[in-house]
XYZ file of C-alpha atoms in Angstrom:
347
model
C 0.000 0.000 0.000
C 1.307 3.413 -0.730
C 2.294 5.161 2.238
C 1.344 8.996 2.983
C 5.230 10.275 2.455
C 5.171 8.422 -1.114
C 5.561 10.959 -3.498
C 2.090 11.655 -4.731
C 0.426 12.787 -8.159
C -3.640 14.075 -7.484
C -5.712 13.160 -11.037
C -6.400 16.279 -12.842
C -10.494 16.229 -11.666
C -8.767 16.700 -8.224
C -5.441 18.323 -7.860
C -5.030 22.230 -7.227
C -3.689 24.089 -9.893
C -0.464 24.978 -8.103
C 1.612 21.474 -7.859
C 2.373 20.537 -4.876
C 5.824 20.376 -3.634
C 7.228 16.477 -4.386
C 8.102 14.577 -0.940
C 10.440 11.316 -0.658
C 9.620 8.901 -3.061
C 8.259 5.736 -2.746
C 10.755 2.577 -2.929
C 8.495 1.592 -5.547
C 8.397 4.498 -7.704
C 12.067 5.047 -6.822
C 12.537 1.444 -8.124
C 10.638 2.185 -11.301
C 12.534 5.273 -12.039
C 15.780 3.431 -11.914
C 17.098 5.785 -8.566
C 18.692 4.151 -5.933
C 16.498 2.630 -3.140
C 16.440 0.976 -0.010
C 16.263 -2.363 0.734
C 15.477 -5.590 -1.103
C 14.130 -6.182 -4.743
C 10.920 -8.492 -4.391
C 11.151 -12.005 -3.976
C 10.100 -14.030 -7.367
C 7.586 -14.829 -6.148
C 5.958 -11.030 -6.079
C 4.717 -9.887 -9.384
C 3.444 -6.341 -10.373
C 0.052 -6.816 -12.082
C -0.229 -5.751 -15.382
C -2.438 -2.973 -16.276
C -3.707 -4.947 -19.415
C -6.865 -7.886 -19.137
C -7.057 -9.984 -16.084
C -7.715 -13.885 -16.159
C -10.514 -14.875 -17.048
C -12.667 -15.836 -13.750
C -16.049 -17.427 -13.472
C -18.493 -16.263 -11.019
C -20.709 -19.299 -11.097
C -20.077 -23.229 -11.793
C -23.416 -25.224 -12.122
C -23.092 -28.804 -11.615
C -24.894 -31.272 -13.969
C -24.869 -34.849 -13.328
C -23.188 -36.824 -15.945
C -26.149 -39.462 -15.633
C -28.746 -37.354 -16.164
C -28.778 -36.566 -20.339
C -31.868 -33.799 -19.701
C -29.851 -31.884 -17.421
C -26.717 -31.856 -19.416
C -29.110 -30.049 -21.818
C -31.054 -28.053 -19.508
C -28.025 -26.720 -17.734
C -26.803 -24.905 -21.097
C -29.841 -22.765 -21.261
C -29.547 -21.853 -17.883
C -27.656 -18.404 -16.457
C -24.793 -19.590 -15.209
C -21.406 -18.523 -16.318
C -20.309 -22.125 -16.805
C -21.006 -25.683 -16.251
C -19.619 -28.621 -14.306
C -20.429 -31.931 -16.111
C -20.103 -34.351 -13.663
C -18.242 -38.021 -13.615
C -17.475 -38.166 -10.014
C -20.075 -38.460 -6.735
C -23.332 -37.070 -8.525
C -22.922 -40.786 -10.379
C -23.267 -44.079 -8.812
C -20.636 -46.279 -9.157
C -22.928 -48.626 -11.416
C -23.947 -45.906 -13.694
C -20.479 -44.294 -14.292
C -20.044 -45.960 -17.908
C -23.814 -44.666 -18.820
C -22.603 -41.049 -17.553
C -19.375 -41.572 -19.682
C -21.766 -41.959 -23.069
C -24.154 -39.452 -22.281
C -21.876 -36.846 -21.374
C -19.889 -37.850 -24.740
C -22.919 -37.349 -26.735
C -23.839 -34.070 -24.745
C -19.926 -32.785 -26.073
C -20.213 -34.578 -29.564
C -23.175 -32.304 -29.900
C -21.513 -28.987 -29.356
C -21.586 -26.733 -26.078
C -23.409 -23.720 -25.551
C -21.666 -22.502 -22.401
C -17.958 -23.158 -20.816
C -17.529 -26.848 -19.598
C -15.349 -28.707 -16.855
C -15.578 -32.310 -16.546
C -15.263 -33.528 -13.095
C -13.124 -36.593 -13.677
C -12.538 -39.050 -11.028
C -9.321 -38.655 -8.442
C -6.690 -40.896 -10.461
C -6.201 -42.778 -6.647
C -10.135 -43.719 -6.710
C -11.494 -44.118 -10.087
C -11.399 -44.813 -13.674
C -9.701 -41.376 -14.467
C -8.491 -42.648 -17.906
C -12.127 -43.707 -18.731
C -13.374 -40.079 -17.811
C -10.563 -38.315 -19.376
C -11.270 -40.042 -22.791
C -15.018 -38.995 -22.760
C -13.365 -35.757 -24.008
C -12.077 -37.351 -27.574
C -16.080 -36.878 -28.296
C -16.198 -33.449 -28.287
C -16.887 -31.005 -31.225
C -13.674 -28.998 -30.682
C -12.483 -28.036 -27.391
C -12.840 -24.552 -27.574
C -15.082 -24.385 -24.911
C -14.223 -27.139 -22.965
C -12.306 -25.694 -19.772
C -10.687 -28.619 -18.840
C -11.191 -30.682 -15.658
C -12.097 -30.327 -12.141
C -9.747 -32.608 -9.870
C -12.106 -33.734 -6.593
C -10.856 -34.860 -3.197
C -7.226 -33.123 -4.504
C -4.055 -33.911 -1.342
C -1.553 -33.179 -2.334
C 0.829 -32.208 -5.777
C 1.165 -35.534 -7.549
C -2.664 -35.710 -7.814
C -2.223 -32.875 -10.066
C 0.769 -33.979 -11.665
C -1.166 -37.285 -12.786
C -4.015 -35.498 -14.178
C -1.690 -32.671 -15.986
C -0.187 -35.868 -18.151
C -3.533 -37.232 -18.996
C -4.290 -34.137 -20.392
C -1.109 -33.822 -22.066
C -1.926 -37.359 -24.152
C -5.407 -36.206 -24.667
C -4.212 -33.122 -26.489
C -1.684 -34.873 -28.283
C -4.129 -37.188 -29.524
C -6.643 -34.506 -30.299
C -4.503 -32.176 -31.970
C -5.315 -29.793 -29.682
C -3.067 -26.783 -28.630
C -0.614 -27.714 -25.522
C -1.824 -26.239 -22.910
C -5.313 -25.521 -23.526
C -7.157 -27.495 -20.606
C -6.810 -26.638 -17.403
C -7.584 -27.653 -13.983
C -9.480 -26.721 -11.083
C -8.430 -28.646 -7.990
C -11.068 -29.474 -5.503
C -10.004 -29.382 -1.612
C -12.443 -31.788 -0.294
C -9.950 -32.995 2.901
C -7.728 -31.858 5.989
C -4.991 -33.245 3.995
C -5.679 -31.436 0.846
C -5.971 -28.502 2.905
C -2.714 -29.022 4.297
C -1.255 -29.340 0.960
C -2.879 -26.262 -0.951
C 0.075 -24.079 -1.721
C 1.910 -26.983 -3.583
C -1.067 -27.968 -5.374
C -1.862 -24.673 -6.997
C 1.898 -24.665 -8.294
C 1.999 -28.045 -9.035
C 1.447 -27.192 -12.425
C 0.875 -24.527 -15.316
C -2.389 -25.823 -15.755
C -3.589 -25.089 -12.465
C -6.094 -22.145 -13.295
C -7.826 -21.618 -9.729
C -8.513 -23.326 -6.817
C -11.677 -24.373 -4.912
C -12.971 -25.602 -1.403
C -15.658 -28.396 -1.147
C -17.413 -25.990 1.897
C -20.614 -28.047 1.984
C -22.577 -28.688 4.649
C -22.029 -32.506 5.668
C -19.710 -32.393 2.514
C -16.508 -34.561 2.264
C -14.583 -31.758 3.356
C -16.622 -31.287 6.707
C -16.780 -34.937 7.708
C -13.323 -34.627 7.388
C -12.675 -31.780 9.497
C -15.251 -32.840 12.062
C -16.614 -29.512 12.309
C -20.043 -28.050 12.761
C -21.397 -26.077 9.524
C -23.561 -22.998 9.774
C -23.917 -20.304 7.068
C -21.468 -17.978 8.880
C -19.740 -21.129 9.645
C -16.628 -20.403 12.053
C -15.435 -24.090 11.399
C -14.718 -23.098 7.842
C -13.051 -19.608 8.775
C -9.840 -20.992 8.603
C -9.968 -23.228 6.013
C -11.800 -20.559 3.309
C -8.475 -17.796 4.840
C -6.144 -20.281 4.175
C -7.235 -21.745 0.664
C -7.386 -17.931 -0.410
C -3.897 -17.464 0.932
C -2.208 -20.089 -0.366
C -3.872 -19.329 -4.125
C -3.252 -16.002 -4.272
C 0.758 -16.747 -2.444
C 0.911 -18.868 -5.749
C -0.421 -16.228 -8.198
C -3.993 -18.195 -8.802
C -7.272 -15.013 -8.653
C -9.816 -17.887 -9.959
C -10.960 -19.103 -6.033
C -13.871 -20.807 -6.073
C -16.306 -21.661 -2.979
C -18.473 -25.043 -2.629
C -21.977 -25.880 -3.119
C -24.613 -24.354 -0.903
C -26.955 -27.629 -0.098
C -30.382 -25.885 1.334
C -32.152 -24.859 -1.800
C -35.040 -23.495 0.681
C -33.176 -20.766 2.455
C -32.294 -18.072 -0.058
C -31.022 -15.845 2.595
C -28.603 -18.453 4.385
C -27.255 -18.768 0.676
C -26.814 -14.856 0.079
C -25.192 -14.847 3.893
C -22.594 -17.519 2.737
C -22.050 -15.805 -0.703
C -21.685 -12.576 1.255
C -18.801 -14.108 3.587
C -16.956 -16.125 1.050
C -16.484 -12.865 -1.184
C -15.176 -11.501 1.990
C -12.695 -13.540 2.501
C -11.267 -13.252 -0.944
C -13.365 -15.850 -3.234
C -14.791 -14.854 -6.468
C -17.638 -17.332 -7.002
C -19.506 -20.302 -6.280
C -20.174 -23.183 -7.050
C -24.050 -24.444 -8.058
C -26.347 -27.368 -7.660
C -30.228 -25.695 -9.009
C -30.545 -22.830 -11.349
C -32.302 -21.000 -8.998
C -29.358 -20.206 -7.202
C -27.745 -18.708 -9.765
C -29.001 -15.060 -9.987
C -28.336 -14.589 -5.901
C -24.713 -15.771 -6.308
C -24.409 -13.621 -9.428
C -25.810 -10.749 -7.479
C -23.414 -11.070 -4.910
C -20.282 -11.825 -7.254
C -20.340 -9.303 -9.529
C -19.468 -5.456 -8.183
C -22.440 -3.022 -8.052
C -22.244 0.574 -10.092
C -20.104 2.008 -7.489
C -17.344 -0.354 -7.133
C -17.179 -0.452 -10.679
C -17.102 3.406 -10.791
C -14.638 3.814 -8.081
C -12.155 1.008 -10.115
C -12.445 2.732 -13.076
C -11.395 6.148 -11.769
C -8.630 4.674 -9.559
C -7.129 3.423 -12.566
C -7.428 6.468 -14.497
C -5.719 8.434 -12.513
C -2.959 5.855 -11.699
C -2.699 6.008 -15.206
C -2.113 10.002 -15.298
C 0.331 9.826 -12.561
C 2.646 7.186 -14.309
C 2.452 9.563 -17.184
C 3.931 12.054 -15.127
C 6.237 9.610 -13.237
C 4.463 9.158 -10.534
C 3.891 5.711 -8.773
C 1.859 6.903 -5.903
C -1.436 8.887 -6.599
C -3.744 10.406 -4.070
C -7.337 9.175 -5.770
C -10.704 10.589 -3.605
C -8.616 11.311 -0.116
C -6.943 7.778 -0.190
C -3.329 6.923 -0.948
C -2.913 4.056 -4.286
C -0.178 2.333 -5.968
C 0.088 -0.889 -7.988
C -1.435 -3.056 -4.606
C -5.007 -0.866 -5.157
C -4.684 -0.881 -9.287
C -4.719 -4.683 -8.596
C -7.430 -4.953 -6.862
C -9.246 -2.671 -9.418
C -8.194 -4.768 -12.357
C -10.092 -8.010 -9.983
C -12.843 -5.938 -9.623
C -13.793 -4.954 -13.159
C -12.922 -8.406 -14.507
C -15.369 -10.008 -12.124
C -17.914 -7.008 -13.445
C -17.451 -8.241 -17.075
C -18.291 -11.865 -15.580
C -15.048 -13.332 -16.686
């Protein structure tokens, strides 16, 4: 954050027309400017955020059971911003082949909407038979890639990243063009979440299985409420550990009560928070209250926009610190601005 003695530009809606006399810079803009500065460069880990488009992030993932042909239909003319077809516990373990055909048919057909398969964990199912469902589809230009359930630990991830590696050499697709969404559905996982979102370049986000009674609970032992304290520190550190590994794309579980609307806007309410930027679905008519919640209103989106502006004027001037309506900004804020208009778009 910038800090009050930063050397400071005001936007031209706000500054005086006498300049202001320039104080000590900044070790950031001092950095920038190529003058000497104070102590160390950043780690590699630390990037500066570009001021060009964000990743692409989705607000809402509906699920659709892979056994179910209607809903693999119905879901693609619903609102969310992408789908979930589903191999793993939506399917009994009888019906898994059946799911396999229909959700090949449902991709031979041709998508409407983005698409993640939920394959089975490589340690628990027929992953290979899951993975190959995706040889059906009708180009994989909307096909996301796959969402990795009950995901411990770094070599889960590594396991799925070569499956997808044959696939696309099979399919002539582009390297690199699936990705995956691992799913923290235990303590261990949990444990494990910082070397699972760099486990691999395909990692694109990360998300918590935060369901009531859900895998991840019974695991934890814990006792679930909207404003669940149980799952305070497992939602802080999940966000943590993705953003410490450069992932935005954070993703929160399934809501199970499809009766109580406002325990679901509560949950939505405290998982954005805490630093997630959508939800996961299991009924269409959770959709708009997620998307209400997910996407910034007029006046965060106004407020980005004119931070970034006059961030913008200031670097013209040389200026990496820029007093914007009373309140000190630098790159951290511009970051945060670039989040907040890329969840407005809905990406």
């Amino acid at each position: 954050m910038a800090c009050a003695w930063s050397r400071t530009w005001r936007p031209s809606s706000t500054r005086p027309r006498t300049r202001a006399k320039v104080r000590a810079r900044s070790w950031r803009s001092a950095r920038r400017s190529g003058a000497a500065a104070d102590g160390p460069p950043p780690t590699r880990h630390q990037k500066a955020p570009a001021m060009g488009s964000p990743p692409r992030m989705f607000r809402t993932l509906m699920f659709a059971p892979g056994s179910r042909p209607e809903l693999l239909a119905k879901a693609q003319a619903g609102d969310a911003d992408a789908l979930i077809f589903d191999l793993e516990d939506s399917v009994p373990a009888q019906a898994k082949d059946e799911a396999r055909r229909h959700v090949a048919q449902a991709l031979a057909a041709g998508l409407r909407k983005p698409v993640y398969l939920r394959v089975n964990n490589p340690r628990a199912g027929d992953f290979h038979g899951d993975l190959a469902v995706l040889d059906h589809a009708a180009g994989l230009d909307r096909v996301m890639g796959v969402i990795l359930p009950k995901a411990d630990d770094a070599d889960d991830v590594r396991v799925v990243a070569a499956g997808l590696d044959a696939l696309e050499a099979r399919t002539g697709a582009t390297p690199g063009t699936l990705g995956i969404l691992p799913l923290i559905e235990t303590c261990l996982g949990l444990r494990n979440t910082f070397d699972i979102a760099r486990a691999s370049p395909r990692v694109a986000g990360m998300a918590l299985a935060s369901a009531e009674e859900g895998d991840f609970m019974v695991d934890l032992g814990g006792h679930w409420t909207p404003h669940s304290r149980a799952l305070a520190y497992p939602r802080g550190k999940l966000v943590v550990d993705a953003r410490a590994a450069g992932l935005d794309w954070i993703v929160d579980g399934v809501f199970m009560n499809l009766r109580d609307a406002d325990a679901l806007r509560a949950e939505c309410a405290l998982a954005r928070e805490l630093g997630f930027v959508g939800k996961m679905a299991i009924h269409p008519a959770q959709v708009a209250t997620m998307h209400e919640v997910f996407t910034p209103g007029a006046e965060e989106v106004a407020h980005a926009e004119g931070l970034m502006a006059a961030y913008r004027e200031g670097a013209e001037h040389g200026i990496g610190a820029v007093k914007y309506r009373g309140m000190m900004v630098d790159l951290a804020n511009v970051r945060m601005a670039e989040r907040t208009l890329a969840l407005a778009r809905g990406r």
